[in-house]
Coordinates of C-alpha atoms in Angstrom, one line a residue:
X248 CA 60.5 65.2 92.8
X249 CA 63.4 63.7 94.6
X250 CA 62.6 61.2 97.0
X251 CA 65.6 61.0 99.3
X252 CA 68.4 64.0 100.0
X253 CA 71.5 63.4 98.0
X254 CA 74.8 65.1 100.7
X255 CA 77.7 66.6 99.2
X256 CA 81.0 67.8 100.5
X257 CA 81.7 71.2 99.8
X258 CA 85.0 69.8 97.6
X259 CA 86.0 71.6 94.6
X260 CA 84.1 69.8 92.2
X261 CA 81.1 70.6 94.0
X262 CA 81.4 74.3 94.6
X263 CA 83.0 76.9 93.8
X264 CA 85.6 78.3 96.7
X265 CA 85.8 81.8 97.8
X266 CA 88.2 83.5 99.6
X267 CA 91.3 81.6 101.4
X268 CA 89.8 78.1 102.8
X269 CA 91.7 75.0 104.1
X270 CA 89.9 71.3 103.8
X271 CA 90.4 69.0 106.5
X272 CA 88.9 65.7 107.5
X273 CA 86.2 66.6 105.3
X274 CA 85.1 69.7 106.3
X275 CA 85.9 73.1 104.7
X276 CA 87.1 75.6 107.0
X277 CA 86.4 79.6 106.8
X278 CA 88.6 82.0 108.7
X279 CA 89.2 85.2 106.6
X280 CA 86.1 87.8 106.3
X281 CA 84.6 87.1 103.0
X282 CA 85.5 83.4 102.7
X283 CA 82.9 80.6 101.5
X284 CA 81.4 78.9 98.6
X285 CA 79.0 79.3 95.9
X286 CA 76.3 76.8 94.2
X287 CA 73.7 75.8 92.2
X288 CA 70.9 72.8 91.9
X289 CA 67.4 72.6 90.4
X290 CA 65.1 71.0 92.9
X291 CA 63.1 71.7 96.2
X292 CA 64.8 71.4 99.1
X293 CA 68.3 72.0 100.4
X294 CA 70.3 71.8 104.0
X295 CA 73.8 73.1 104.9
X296 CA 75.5 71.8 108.1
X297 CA 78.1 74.0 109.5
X298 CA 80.6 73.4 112.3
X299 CA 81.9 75.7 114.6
X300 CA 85.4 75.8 116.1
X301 CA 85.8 76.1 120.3
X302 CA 84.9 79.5 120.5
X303 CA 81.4 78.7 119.7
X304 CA 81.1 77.7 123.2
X305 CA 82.8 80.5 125.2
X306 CA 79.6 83.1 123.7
X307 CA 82.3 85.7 123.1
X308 CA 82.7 87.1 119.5
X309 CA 81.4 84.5 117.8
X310 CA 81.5 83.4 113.7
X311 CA 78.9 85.1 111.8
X312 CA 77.2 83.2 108.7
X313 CA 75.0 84.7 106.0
X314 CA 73.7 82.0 103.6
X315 CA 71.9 83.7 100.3
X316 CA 69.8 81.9 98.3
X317 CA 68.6 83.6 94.7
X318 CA 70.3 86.7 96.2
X319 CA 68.5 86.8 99.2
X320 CA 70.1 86.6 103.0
X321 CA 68.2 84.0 104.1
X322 CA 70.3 82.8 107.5
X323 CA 72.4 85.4 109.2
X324 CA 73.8 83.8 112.5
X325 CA 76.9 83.3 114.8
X326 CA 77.5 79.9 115.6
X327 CA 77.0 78.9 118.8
X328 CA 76.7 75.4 118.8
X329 CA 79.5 72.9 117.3
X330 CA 77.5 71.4 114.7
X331 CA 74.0 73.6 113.6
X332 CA 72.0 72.1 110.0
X333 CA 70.2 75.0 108.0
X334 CA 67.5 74.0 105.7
X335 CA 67.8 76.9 103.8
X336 CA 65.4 76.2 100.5
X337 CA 62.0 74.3 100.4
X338 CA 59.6 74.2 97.6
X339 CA 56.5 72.1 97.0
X340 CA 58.1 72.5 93.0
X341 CA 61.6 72.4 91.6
X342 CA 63.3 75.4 91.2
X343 CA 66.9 76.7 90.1
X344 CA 68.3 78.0 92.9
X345 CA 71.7 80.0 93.8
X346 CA 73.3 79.5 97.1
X347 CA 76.1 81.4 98.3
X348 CA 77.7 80.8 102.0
X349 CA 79.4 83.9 103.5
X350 CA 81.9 84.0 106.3
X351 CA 80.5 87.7 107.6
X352 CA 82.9 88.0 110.6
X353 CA 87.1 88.1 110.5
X354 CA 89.0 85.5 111.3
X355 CA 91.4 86.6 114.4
X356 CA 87.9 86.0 116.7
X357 CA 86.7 82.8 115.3
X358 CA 86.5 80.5 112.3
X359 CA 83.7 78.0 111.0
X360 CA 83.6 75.1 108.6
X361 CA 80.8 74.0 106.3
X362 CA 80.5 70.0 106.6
X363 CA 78.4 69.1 104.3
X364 CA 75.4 70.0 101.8
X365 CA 72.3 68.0 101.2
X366 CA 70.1 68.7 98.3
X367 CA 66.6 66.9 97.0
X368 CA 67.9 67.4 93.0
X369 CA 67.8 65.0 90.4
X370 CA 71.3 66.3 89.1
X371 CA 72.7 67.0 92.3
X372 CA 74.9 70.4 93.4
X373 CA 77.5 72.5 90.9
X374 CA 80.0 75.1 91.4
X375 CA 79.0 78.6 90.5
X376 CA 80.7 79.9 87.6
X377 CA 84.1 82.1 88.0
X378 CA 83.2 85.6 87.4
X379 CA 85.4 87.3 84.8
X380 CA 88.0 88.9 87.2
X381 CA 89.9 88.3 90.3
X382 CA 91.1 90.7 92.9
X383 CA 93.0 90.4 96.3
X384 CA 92.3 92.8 99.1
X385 CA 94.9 93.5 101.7
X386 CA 93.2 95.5 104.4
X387 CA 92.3 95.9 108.4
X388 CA 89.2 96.9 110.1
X389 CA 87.9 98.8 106.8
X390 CA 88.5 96.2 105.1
X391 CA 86.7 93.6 107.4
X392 CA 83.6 95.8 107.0
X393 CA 84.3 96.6 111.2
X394 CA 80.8 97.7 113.2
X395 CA 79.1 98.5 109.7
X396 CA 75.9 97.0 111.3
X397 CA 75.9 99.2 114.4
X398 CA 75.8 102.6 113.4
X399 CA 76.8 104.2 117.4
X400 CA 80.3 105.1 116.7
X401 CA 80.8 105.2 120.4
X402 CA 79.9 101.4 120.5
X403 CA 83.2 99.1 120.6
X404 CA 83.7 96.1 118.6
X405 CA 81.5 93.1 118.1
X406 CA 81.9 90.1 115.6
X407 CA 77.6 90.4 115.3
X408 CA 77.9 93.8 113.6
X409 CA 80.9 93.0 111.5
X410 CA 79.8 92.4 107.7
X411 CA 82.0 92.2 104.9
X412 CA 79.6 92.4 102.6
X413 CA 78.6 95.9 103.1
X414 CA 82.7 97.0 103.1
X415 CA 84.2 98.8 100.1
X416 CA 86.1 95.7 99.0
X417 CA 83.4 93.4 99.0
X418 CA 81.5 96.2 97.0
X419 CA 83.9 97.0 94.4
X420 CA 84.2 93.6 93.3
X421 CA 80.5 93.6 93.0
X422 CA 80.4 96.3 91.1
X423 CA 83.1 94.7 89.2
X424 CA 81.8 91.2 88.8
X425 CA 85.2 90.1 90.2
X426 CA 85.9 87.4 91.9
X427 CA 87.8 88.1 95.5
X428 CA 89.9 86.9 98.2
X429 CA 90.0 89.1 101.4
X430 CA 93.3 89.2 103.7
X431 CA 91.5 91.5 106.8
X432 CA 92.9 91.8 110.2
X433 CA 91.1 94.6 112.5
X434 CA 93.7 96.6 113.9
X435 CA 96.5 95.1 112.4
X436 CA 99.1 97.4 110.3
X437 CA 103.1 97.2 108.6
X438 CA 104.9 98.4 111.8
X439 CA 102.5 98.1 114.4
X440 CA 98.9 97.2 115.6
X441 CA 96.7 100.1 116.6
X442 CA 98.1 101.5 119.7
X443 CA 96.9 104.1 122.4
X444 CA 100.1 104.5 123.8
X445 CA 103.5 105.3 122.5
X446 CA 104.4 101.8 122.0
X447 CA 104.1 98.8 119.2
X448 CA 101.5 96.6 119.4
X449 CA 103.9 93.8 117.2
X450 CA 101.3 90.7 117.6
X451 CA 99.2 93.1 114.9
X452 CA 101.9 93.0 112.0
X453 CA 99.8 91.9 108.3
X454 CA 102.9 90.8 107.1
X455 CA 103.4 88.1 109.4
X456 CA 100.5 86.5 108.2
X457 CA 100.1 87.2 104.5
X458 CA 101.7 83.7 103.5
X459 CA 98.9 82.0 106.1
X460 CA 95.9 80.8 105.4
X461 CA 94.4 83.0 108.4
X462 CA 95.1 84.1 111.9
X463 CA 92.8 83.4 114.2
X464 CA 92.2 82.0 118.6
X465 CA 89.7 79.9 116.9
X466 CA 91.2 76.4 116.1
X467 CA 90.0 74.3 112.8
X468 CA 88.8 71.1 114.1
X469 CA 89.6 71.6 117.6
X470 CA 93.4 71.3 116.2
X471 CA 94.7 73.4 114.0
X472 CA 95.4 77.1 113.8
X473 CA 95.1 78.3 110.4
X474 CA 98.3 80.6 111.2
X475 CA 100.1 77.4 111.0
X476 CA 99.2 76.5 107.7
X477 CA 100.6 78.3 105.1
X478 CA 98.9 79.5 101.8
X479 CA 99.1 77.9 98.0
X480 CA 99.2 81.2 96.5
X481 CA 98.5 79.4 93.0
X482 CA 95.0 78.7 94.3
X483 CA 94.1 81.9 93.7
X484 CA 96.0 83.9 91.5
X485 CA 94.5 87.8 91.8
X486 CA 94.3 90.0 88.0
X487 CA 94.9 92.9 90.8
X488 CA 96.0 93.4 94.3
X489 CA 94.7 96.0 96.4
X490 CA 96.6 96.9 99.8
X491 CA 94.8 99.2 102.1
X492 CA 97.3 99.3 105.3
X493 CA 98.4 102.4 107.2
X494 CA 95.4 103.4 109.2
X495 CA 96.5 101.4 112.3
X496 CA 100.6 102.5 112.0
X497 CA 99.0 105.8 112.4
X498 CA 98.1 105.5 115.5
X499 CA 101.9 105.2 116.4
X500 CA 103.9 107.3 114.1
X501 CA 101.3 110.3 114.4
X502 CA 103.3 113.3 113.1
X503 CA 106.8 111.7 113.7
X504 CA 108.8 111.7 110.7
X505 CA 111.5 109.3 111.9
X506 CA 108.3 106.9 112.4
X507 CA 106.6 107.6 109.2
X508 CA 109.9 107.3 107.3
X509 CA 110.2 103.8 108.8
X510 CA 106.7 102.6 107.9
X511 CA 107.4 103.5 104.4
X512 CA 110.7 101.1 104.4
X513 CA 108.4 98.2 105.8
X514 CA 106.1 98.7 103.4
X515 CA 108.2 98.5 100.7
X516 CA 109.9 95.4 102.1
X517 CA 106.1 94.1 102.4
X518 CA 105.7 95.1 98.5
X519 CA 108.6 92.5 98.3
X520 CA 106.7 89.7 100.1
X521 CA 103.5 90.4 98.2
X522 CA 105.2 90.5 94.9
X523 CA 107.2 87.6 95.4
X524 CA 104.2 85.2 96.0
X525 CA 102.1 87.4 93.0
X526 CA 105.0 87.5 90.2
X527 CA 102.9 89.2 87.8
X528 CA 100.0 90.7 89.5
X529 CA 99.5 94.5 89.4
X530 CA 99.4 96.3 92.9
X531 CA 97.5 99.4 93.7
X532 CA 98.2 100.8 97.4
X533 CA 95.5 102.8 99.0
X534 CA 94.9 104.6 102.1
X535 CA 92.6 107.6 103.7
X536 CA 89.3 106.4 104.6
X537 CA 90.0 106.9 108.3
X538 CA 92.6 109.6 107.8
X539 CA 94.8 110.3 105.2
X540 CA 98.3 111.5 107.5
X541 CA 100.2 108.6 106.3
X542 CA 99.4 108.6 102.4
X543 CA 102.2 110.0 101.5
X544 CA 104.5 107.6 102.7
X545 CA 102.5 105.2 101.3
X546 CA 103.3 106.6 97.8
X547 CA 107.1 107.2 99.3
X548 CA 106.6 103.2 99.6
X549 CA 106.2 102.6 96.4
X550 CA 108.3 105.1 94.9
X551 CA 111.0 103.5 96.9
X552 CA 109.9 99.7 95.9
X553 CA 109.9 100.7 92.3
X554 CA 113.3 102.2 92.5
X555 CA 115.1 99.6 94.1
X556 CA 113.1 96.5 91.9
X557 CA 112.5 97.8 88.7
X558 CA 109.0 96.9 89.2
X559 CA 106.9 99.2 87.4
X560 CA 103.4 97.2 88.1
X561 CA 102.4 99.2 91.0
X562 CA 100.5 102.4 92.2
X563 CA 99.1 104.4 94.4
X564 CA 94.9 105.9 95.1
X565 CA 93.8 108.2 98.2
X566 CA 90.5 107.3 99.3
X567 CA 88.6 110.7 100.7
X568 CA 88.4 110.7 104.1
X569 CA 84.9 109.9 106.0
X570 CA 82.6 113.2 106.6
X571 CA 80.6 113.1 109.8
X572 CA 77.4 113.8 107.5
X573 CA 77.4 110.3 106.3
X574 CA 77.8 109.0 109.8
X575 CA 79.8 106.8 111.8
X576 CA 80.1 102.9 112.6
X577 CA 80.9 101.3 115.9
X578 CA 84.6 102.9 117.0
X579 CA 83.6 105.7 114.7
X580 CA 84.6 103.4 111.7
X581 CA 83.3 104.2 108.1
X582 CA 79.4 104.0 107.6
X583 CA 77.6 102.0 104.6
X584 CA 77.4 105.3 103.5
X585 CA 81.1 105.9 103.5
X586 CA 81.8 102.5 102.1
X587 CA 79.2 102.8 99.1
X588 CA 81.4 106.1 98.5
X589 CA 84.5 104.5 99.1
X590 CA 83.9 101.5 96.2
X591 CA 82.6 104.0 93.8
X592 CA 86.2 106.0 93.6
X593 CA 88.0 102.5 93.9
X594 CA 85.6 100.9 91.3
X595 CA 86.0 103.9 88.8
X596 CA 90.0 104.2 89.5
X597 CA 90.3 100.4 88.7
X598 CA 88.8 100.6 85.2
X599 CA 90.7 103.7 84.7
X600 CA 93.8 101.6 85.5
X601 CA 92.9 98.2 84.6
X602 CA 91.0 99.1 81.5
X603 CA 88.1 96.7 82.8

């Protein structure tokens, strides 16, 4: 047995990164829903210190953490505190044992960094191996896994029943065994945020954010806003993309041609953005969980990219839309229910098309 704690940083050669991060004075910061790292060690004992941003102390829609060990959630928390250590794994004997840190919540709320890991093993901490395919997900509140823990679909939004684990992306790379990286805004869309009146909510655009490493009120370190930073896109380079945007633009064009017309010419100028920073990467554009009025514009999209590029890489997949029998989340949002449903058709579709 190990007598004294050896402490990592959770650098590259340590773990393995999920998801969009950004490494700064030695701490590795989480915005986007899914973001995190995975590890291994044989020993008895292991600690994770996390730091919070300065939303931790305002109580309001706070980050929320799930740490698995051997599969198992064994911390699920919002950080509420600046700096909070987890021992997360104790055992009279050694053991090998899998850890895998979470970011459960989005990122406009609040972000989080993990400072530092300290294990009792011999051989010390190593990255979890890279599964054998990656995916991108471009999404909003579906996406994020919105309310999925509160299943009141008259209750409103909360970071504490947000988990992206339990969302159709997270699950279809599961069922996959892809790797992913999630790029999740609730209530953000291609012309407008979700809106309850007739006009643009234009602070809620995905595109304006796509080449960021987040968007968030919550600053890294107390300084920096991770929509200032922008993103290596060679640190993760997706085998597909997945873009699941529209749901929010509904709410403004409605049944307004002019208005849907327009959303398709912004997504096809967003095709442009996403295709420029993935060269190669095959695109499939989805929509319909929440309603499938805008689909096909969606495919008018990408009939429209691939005639004005050349770019045959790309497609398009209508989800079915959620049934009241399987329930609602928080802001009627899809169920687990609806999302187990949801990554079945996407999972199938993507061996179909990727031959996986």
């Amino acid at each position: 047995m190990t007598e004294h704690a050896q402490v990592f940083k959770p650098a590259e050669t340590h773990v393995k990164l999920t998801g969009r991060t950004h490494y700064s004075n030695d701490v590795l910061w989480l915005a986007l829903s899914g973001s995190g790292i995975e590890f291994s060690f044989y020993g008895t004992k292991a600690e994770i210190t996390l730091k919070a941003d300065n939303i931790a102390l305002t109580g309001n829609n706070l980050a929320r953490i799930g740490i698995c060990v051997n599969g198992v959630r064994v911390i699920d928390d919002q950080l509420d505190t600046l700096l909070r250590t987890y021992t997360i794994f104790e055992s009279e004997t050694e053991q090998e044992v899998r850890v895998k840190v979470t970011k459960l919540s989005e990122a406009a709320m609040s972000t989080a960094g993990i400072q530092e890991i300290a294990v009792h093993a011999a051989d010390g901490i190593k990255p979890a191996p890279a599964k054998v395919h990656k995916i991108e997900f471009i999404g909003d509140s579906i996406t994020c896994g919105y309310g999925v823990d509160d299943e009141d679909g008259l209750h409103s939004f909360s970071t504490a029943t947000e988990d992206v684990t339990k969302s159709y992306a997270y699950l279809t790379a599961r069922h996959l065994d892809a790797d992913y990286s999630m790029v999740s805004y609730s209530g953000y869309g291609i012309i407008t945020g979700y809106t309850e009146t007739d006009q643009r909510l234009l602070t809620h655009l995905l595109p304006d954010y796509y080449e960021r490493v987040g968007k968030s009120e919550g600053k890294f370190d107390g300084v920096l806003l991770p929509q200032d930073i922008r993103w290596d896109f060679n640190r993760f380079v997706p085998d597909l993309i997945v873009i699941n945007l529209g749901t929010n633009d509904d709410s403004y064009t409605r049944d307004d041609t002019g208005k849907q017309t327009e959303y398709a010419g912004e997504y096809a100028e967003f095709l442009k953005m996403v295709r420029r920073n993935n060269p190669r990467t095959p695109i499939l554009c989805t929509l319909g969980i929440m309603g499938d009025r805008l689909y096909p514009y969606v495919e008018q999209a990408v009939k429209g990219y691939m005639q004005e590029t050349g770019d045959s890489n790309i497609s398009a997949m209508k989800f079915d839309v959620q049934e009241a029998a399987d329930g609602y989340a928080s802001d009627s949002h899809p169920s687990q229910a609806t999302h187990s449903k949801a990554a079945r058709k996407l999972t199938a579709h993507i061996k179909g098309l990727m031959d996986w």
